[in-house]
Coordinates of C-alpha atoms in Angstrom, one line a residue:
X1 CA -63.0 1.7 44.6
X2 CA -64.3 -1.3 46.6
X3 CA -63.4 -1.6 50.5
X4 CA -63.2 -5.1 51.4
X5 CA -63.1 -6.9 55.0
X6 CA -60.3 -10.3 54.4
X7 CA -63.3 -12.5 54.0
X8 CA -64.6 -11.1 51.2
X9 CA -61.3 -9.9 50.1
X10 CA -60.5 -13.8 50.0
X11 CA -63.7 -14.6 48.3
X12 CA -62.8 -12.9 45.6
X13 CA -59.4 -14.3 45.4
X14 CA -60.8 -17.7 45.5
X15 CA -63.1 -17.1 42.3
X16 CA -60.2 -15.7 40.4
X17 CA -58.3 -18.9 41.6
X18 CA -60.7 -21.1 40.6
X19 CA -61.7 -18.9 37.3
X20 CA -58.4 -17.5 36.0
X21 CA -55.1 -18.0 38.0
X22 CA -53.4 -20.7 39.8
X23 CA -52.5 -19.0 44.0
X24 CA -49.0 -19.2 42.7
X25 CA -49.9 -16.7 39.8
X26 CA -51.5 -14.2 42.0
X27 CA -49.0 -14.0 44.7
X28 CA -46.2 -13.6 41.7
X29 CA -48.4 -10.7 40.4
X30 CA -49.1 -9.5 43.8
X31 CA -45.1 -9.4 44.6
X32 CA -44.5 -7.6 41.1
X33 CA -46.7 -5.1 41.6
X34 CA -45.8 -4.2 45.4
X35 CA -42.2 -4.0 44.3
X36 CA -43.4 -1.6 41.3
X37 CA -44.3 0.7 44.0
X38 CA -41.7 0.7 45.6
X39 CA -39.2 1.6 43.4
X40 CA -41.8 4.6 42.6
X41 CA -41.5 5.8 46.1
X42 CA -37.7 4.9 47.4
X43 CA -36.2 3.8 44.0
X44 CA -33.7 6.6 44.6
X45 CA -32.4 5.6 48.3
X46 CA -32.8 2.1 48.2
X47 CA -30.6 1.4 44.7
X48 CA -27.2 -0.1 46.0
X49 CA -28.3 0.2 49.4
X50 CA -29.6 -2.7 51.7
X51 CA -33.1 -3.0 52.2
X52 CA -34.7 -5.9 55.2
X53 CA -37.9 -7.4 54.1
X54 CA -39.3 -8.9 57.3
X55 CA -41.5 -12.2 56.6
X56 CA -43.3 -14.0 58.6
X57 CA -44.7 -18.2 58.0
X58 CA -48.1 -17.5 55.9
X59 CA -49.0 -16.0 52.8
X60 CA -48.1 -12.9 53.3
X61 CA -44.7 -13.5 53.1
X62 CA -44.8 -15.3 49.9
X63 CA -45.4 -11.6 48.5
X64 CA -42.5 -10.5 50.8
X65 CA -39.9 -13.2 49.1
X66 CA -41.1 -12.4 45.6
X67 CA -40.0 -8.4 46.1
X68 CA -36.7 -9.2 47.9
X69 CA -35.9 -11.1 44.7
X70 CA -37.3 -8.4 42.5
X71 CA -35.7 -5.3 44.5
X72 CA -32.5 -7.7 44.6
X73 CA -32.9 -7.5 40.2
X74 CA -33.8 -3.4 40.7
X75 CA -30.4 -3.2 42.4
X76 CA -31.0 -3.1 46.2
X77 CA -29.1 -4.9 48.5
X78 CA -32.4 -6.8 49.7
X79 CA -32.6 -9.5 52.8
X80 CA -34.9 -11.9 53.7
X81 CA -35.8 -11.6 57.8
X82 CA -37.5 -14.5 59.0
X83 CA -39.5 -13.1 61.9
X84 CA -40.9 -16.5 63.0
X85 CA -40.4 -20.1 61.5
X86 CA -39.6 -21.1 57.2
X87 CA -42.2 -21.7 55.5
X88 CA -43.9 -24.4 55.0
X89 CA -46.9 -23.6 52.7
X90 CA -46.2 -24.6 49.2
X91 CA -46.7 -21.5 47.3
X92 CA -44.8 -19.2 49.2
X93 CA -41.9 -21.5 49.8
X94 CA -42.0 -22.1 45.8
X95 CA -40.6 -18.4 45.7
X96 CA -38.6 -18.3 48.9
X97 CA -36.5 -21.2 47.2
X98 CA -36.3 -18.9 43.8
X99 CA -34.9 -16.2 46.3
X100 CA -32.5 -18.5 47.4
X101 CA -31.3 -20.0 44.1
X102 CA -31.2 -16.1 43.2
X103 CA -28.8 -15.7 46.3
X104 CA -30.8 -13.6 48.1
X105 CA -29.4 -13.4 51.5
X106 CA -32.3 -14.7 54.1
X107 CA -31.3 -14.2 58.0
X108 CA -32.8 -14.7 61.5
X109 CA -34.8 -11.9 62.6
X110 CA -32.4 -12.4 66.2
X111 CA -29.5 -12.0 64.0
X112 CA -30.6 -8.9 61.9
X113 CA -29.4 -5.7 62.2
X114 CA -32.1 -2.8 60.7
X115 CA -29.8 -0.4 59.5
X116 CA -30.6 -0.3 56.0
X117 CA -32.4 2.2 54.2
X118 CA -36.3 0.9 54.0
X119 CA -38.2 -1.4 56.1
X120 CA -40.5 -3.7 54.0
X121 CA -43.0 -5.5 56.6
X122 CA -45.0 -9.1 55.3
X123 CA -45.3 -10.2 58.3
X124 CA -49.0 -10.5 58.8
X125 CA -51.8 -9.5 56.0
X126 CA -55.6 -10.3 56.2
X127 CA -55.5 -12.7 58.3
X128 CA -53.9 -11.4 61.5
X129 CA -56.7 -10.9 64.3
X130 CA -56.7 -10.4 68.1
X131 CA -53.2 -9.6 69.6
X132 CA -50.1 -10.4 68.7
X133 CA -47.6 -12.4 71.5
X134 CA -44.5 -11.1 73.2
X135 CA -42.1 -12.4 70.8
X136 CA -43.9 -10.6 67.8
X137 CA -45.1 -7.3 69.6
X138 CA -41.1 -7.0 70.5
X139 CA -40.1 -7.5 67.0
X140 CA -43.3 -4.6 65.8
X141 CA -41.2 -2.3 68.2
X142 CA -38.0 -3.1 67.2
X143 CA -39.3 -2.1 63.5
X144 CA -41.1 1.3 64.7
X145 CA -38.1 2.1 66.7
X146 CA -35.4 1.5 63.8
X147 CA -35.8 5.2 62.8
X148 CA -36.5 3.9 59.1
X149 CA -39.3 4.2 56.3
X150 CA -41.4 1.6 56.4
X151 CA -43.5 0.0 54.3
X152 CA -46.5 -2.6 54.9
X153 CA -47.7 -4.9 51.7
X154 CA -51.4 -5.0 52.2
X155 CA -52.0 -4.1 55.6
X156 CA -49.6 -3.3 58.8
X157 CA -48.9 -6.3 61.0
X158 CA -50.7 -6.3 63.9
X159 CA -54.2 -4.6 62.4
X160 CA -57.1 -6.3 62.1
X161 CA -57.9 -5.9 58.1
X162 CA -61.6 -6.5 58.9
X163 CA -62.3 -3.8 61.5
X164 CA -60.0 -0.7 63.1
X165 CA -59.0 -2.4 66.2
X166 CA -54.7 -2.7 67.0
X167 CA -53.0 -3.3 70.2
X168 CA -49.9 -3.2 68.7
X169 CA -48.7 -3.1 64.9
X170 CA -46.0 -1.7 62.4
X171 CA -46.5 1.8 61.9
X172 CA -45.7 2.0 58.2
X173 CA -45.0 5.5 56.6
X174 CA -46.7 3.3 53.4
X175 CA -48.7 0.7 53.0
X176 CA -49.1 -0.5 49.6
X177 CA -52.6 -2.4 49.4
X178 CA -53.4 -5.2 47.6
X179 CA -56.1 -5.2 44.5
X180 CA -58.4 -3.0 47.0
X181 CA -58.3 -1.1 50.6
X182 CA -59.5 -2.9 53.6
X183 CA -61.4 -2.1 56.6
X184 CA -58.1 -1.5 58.2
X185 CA -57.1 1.6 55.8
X186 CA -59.9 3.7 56.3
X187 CA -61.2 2.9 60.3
X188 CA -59.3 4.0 63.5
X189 CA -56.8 3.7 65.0
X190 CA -55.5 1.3 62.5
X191 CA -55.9 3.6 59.6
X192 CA -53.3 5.7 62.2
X193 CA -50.7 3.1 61.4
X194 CA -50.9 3.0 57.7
X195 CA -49.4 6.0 57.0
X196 CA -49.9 6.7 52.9
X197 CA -51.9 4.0 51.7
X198 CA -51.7 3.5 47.7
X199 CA -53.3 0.5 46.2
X200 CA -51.7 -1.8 43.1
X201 CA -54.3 -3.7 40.7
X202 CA -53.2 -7.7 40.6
X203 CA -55.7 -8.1 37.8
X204 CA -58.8 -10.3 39.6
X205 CA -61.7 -9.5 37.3
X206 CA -64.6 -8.0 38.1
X207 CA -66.7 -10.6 38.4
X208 CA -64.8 -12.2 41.0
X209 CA -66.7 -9.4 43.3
X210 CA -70.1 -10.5 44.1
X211 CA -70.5 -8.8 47.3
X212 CA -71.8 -5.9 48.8
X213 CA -69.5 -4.1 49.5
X214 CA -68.0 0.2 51.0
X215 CA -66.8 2.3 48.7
X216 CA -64.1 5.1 48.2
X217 CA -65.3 8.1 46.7
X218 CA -63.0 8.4 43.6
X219 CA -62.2 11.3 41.5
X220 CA -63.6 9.8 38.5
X221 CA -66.8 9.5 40.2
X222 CA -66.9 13.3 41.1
X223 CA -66.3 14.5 37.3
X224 CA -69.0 12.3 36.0
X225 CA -71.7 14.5 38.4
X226 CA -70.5 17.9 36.9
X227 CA -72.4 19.0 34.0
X228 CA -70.7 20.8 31.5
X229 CA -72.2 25.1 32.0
X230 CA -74.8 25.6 29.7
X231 CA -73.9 28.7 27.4
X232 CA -77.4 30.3 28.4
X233 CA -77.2 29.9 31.9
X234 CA -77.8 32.9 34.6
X235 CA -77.2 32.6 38.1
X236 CA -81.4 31.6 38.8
X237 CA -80.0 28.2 36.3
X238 CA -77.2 28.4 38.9
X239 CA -79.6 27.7 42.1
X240 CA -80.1 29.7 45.1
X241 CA -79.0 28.7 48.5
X242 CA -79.8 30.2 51.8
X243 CA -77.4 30.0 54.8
X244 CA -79.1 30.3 57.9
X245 CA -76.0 30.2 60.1
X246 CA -73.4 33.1 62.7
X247 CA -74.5 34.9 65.3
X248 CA -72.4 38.0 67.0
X249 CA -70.2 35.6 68.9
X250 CA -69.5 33.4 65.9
X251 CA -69.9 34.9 62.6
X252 CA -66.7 33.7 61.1
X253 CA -69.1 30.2 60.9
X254 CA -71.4 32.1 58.5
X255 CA -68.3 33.7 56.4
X256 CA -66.5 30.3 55.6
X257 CA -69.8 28.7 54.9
X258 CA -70.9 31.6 52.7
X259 CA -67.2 32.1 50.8
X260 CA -67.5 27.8 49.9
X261 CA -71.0 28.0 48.4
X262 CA -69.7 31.0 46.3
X263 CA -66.4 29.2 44.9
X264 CA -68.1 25.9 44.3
X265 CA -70.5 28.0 41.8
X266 CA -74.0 29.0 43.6
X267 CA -75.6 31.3 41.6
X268 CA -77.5 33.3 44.4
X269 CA -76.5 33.0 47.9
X270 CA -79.2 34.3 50.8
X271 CA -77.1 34.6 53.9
X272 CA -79.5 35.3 57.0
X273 CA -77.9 35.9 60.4
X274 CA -78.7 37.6 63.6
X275 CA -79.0 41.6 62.8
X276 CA -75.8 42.5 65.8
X277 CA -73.6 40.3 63.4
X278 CA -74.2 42.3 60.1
X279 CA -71.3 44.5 60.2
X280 CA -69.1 41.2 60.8
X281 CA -70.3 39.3 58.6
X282 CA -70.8 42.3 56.0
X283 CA -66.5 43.3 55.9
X284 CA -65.8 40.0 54.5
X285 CA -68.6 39.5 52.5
X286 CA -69.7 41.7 48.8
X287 CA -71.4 39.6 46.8
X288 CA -74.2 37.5 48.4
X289 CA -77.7 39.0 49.6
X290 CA -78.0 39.9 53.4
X291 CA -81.1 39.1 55.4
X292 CA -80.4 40.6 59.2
X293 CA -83.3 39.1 61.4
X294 CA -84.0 39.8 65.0
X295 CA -82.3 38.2 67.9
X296 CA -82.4 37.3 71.2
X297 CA -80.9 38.2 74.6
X298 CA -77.7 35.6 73.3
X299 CA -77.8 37.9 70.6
X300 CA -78.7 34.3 68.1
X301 CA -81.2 34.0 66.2
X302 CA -84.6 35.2 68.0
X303 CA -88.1 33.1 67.5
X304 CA -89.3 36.0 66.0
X305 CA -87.3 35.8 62.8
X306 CA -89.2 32.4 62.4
X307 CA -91.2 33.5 59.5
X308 CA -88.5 35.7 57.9
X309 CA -86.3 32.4 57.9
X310 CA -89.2 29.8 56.6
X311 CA -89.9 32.0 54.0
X312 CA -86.5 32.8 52.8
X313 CA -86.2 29.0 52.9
X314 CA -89.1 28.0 50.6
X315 CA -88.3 30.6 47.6
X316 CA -84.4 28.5 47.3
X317 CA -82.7 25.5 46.2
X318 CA -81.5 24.5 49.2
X319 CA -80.7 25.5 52.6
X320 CA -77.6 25.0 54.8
X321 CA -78.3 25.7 58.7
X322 CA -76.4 25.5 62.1
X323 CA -72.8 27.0 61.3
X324 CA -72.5 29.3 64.4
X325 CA -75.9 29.8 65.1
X326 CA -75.6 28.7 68.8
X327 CA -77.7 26.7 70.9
X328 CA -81.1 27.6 72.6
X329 CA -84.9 27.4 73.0
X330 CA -85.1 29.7 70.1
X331 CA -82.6 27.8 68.0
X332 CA -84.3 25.0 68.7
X333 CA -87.3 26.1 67.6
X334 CA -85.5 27.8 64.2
X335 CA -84.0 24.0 63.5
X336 CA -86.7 22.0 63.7
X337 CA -89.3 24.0 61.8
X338 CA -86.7 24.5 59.0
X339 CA -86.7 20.6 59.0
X340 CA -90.6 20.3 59.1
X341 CA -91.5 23.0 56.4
X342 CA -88.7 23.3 53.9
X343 CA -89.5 21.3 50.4
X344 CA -86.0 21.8 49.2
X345 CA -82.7 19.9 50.7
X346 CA -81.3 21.0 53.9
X347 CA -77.8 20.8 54.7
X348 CA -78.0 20.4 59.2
X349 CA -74.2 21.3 60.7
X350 CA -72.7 21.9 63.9
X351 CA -75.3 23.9 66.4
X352 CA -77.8 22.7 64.0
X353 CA -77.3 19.0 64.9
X354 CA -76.7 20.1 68.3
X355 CA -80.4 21.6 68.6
X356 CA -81.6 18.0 67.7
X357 CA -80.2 16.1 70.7
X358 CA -84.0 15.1 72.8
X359 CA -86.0 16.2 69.2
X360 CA -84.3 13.3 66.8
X361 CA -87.1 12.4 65.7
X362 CA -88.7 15.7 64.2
X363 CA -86.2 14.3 61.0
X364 CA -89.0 11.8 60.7
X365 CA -91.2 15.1 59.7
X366 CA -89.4 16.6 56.5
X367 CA -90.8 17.0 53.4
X368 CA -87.8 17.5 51.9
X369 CA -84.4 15.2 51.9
X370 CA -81.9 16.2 54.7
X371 CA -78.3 15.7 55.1
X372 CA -76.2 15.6 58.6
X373 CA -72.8 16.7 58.5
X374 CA -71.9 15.7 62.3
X375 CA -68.3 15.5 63.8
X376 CA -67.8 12.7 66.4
X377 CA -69.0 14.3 69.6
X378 CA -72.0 15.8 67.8
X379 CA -72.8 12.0 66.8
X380 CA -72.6 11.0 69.8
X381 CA -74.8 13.6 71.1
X382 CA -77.5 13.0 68.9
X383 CA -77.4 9.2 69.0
X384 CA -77.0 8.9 73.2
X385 CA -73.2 7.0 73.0
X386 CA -70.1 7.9 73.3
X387 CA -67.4 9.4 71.3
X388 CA -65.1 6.3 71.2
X389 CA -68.3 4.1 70.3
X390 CA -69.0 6.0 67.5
X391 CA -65.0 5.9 66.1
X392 CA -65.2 2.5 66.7
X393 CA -68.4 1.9 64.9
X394 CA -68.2 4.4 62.6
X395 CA -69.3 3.0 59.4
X396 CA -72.5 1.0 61.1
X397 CA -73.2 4.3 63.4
X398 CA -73.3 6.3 60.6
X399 CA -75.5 3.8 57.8
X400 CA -77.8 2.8 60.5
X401 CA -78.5 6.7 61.4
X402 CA -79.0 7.6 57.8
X403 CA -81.4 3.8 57.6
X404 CA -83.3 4.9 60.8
X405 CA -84.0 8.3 60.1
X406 CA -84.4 8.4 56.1
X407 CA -81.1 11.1 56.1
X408 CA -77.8 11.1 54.5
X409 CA -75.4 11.0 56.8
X410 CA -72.0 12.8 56.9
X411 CA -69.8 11.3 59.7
X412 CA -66.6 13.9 59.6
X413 CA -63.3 12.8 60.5
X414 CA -60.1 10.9 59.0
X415 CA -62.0 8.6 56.0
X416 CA -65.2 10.7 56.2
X417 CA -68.3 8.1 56.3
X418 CA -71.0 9.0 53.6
X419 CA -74.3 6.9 53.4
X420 CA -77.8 6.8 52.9
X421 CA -78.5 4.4 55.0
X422 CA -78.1 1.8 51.8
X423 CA -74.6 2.5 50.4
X424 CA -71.7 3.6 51.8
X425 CA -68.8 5.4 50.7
X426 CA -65.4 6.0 52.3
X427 CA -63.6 8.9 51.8
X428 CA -59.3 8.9 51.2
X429 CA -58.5 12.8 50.7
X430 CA -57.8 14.7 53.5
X431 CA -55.1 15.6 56.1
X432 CA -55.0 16.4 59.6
X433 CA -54.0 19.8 59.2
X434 CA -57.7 20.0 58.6
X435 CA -58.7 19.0 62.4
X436 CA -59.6 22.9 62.8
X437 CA -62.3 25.3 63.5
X438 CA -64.0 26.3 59.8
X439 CA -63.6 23.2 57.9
X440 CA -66.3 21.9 58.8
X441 CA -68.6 25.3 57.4
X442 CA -66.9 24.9 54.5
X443 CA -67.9 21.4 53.6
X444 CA -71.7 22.9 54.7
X445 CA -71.4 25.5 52.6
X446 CA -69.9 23.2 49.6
X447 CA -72.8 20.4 50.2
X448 CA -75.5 23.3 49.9
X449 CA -73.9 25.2 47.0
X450 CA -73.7 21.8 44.6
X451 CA -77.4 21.0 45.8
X452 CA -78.7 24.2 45.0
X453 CA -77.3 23.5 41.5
X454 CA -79.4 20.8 40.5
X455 CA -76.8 17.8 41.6
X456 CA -78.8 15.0 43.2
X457 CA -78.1 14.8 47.0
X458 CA -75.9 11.9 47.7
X459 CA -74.0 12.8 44.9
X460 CA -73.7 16.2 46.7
X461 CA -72.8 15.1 49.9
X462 CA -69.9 13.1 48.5
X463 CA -68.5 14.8 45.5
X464 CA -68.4 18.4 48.7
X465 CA -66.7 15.7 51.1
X466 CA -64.3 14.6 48.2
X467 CA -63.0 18.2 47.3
X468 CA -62.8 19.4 50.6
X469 CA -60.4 16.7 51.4
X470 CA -58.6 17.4 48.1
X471 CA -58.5 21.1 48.6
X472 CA -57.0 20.3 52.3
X473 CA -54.8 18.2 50.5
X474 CA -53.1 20.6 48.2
X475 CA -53.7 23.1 50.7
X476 CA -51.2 21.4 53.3
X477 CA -49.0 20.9 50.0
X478 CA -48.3 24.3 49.3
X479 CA -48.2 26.0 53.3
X480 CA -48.1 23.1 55.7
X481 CA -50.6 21.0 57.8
X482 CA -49.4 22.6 60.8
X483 CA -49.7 26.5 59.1
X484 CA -52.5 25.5 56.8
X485 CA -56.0 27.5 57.9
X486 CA -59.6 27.3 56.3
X487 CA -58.7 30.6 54.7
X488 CA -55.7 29.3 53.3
X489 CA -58.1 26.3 52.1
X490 CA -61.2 28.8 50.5
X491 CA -58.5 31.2 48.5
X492 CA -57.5 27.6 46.5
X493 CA -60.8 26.2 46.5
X494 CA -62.3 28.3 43.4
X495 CA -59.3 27.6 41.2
X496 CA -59.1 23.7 42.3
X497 CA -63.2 23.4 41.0
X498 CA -61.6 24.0 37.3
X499 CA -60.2 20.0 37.6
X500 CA -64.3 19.3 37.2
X501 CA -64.9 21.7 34.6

């Protein structure tokens, strides 16, 4: 699915205007649509009961007076709250006057009193920037404060649909997009105040689009890179991975990463660790083969496992390295020859990424293609900013990394990034009961596993980054964000790979 900023989102809507609709048509099937939505998500408490749909003077609100006279059909007691002046732009005041004729009741926003049963803000859409004046920030807090579900047509009032920046907005509990996301949806904080956000087709072709443009990852997409099994296959058709990742103080790391590449269908796994951590890592582990090495003082990974590592390496699929493996001179050493003498994919995570910060540019050395799976901080590390630059220039930190240094980048968080420096993608599954210790090893493991299978490498990265999110998804649905672990997550994650059977 395409992510838009409002100019292109409006460039498209001009084509189909000048192609196929008149404005008028679109806002009608734009109001239609939202109000379909609705009624799937709070048909139940809204029927018979009064609902405020909160417009402002622009466009926006012409989709606004269109669902109070559709949810006013449905059976809702729906108003019309003017937040600022009437309208005066011809199409939306064509179907503010229907709402009237249809005896719609249309108030003051001084005068109204938000008691009803759902919040439907239109105050704003695409074309809100910068920060909104007293009068309007008052009236955002008056809304946030009512104690009711709210919902935001196309974007929250108050964010910036091209960009993540708010000062102060509606924080909708769902925002119902229009004909695609927005930069808004999937960048913080403003994807912080769009609680759920569903998306309703309006019907503008597709070659209104002309654009480059971000993209979600979409379930679709995922089942189209999964091959059917072959009825001859044995688990050398199935690849063979090798995990270079615990150490004595962190072997759960190697665990998690190991137990993903199994239930996303490896058919060998190599896990090579420092030799103290065997027992740990052995109790948890039966089925893949154990390579102890020697270790240092820190009781990591010692520079004299260097040639047990590189060759393990060499004779697999693909290699997955830094989950737990600490961070030293030897490490350092470990990482970066890994990088420099492995022909097959490597999958670089946590103290891996870590042992690059100074040595960046020894990625300019593979032979093979690499992928980074860095959190925020670990970015920030590698690239010399901070944390809150890279969350607020997540998508260009992230493409111009991956441009730069010939990788794909994995830039973890809420609407993972994943690019190859050319195309982007945009990732919508997930929850933050994931924000934990483990997940992360898990999505290494699951990158690694589907590599070592045969699937091409940016597919890889983004069908693992997809599933994981699902998986956390269905995960919180069954426990609870707050109770759900990374264990929880692995003992669902075999069964949930039958959907891309």
């Amino acid at each position: 699915m395409r992510i838009l900023t409002a100019e292109q989102i409006k460039n498209a809507e001009n084509k189909a205007i000048e192609k196929y609709f008149s404005e008028s048509e679109l806002m009608k099937k734009a109001g239609v649509r939202c109000t379909e939505k609705i009624i799937k998500y709070y048909g139940k408490i809204i029927n018979g009961n009064k609902v405020s749909v909160i417009c402002g003077n622009g466009k926006n609100a012409g989709d606004g007076f269109v669902i109070a006279n559709e949810l006013c059909k449905f059976g809702a007691k729906a108003e019309i709250v003017l937040a600022d002046k009437m309208p005066v732009i011809s199409e939306p005041l064509l179907y503010f006057n229907e709402a009237v004729r249809n005896k719609v009741k249309v108030i003051d926003f001084r005068d109204a009193e938000l008691n009803g049963k759902l919040i439907v803000d239109c105050i704003f859409g695409i074309g809100f920037h910068g920060a909104p004046n007293q009068q309007l920030s008052d009236i955002f807090s008056l809304i946030n404060n009512s104690g009711i579900p709210i919902i935001s047509i196309d974007t929250p009032s108050g964010t910036n649909a091209s960009g993540g920046s708010v000062e102060n907005a509606v924080k909708a509990d769902l925002t119902i997009a229009v004909s695609t996301l927005k930069y808004c949806h999937i960048l913080p904080p403003a994807n912080g105040y769009c609680g759920k956000t569903v998306v309703v087709n309006i019907g503008i072709p597709d070659d209104c689009y002309e654009e480059e443009y971000i993209y979600s990852i979409t379930k679709s997409f995922v089942k189209s890179c999964f091959k059917p099994a072959e009825k001859n296959s044995n688990k050398g058709t199935n690849g063979t991975l090798t995990n270079i990742c615990g150490s004595y103080r962190m072997p759960g790391a190697a665990v998690i990463c190991a137990k993903a590449a199994l239930k996303t269908g490896v058919g060998l796994l190599r896990c090579v660790f420092p030799k103290s951590a065997y027992y740990l890592i052995a109790s948890h582990l039966i089925q893949p083969v154990f390579l102890p090495v020697s270790e240092n003082e820190n009781k990591t990974f010692s520079i004299g496992a260097l040639n047990d590592i590189i060759d393990a390496v060499k004779s697999s699929d693909s290699a997955a390295v830094g989950c737990g493996i600490g961070c030293n001179d030897d490490t350092r050493v470990i990482v970066n020859q890994i990088i420099k003498e492995s022909v097959s994919p490597v999958i670089i995570d946590a103290d891996g990424i870590n042992s690059l910060v100074g040595n960046i540019d020894v990625l300019r050395d593979a032979h093979s293609r690499i992928v980074l799976t860095p959190h925020p901080g670990e970015m920030a590390r590698i690239i010399g900013k901070s944390v809150s630059f890279v969350q607020q220039n997540r998508i260009e930190t992230a493409k111009n990394f991956a441009k730069e240094f010939g990788v794909i980048t994995v830039l973890k968080g809420a609407n993972t990034v994943v690019t190859n420096g050319d195309e982007v993608f945009v990732n919508t599954t997930g929850n933050p009961g994931m924000a934990m210790g483990g997940t992360g090893d898990m999505l290494t493991g699951m990158i690694g596993s589907l590599a070592a299978q045969g699937m091409e490498l940016f597919s890889a990265a983004k069908c693992a980054v997809y599933i994981h999110g699902l998986c956390g998804d269905i995960t919180a649905n069954e426990i609870s964000q707050r109770g759900m672990t990374a264990d929880d997550m692995l003992e669902l994650l075999g069964a949930l790979m039958s959907e891309f059977d």
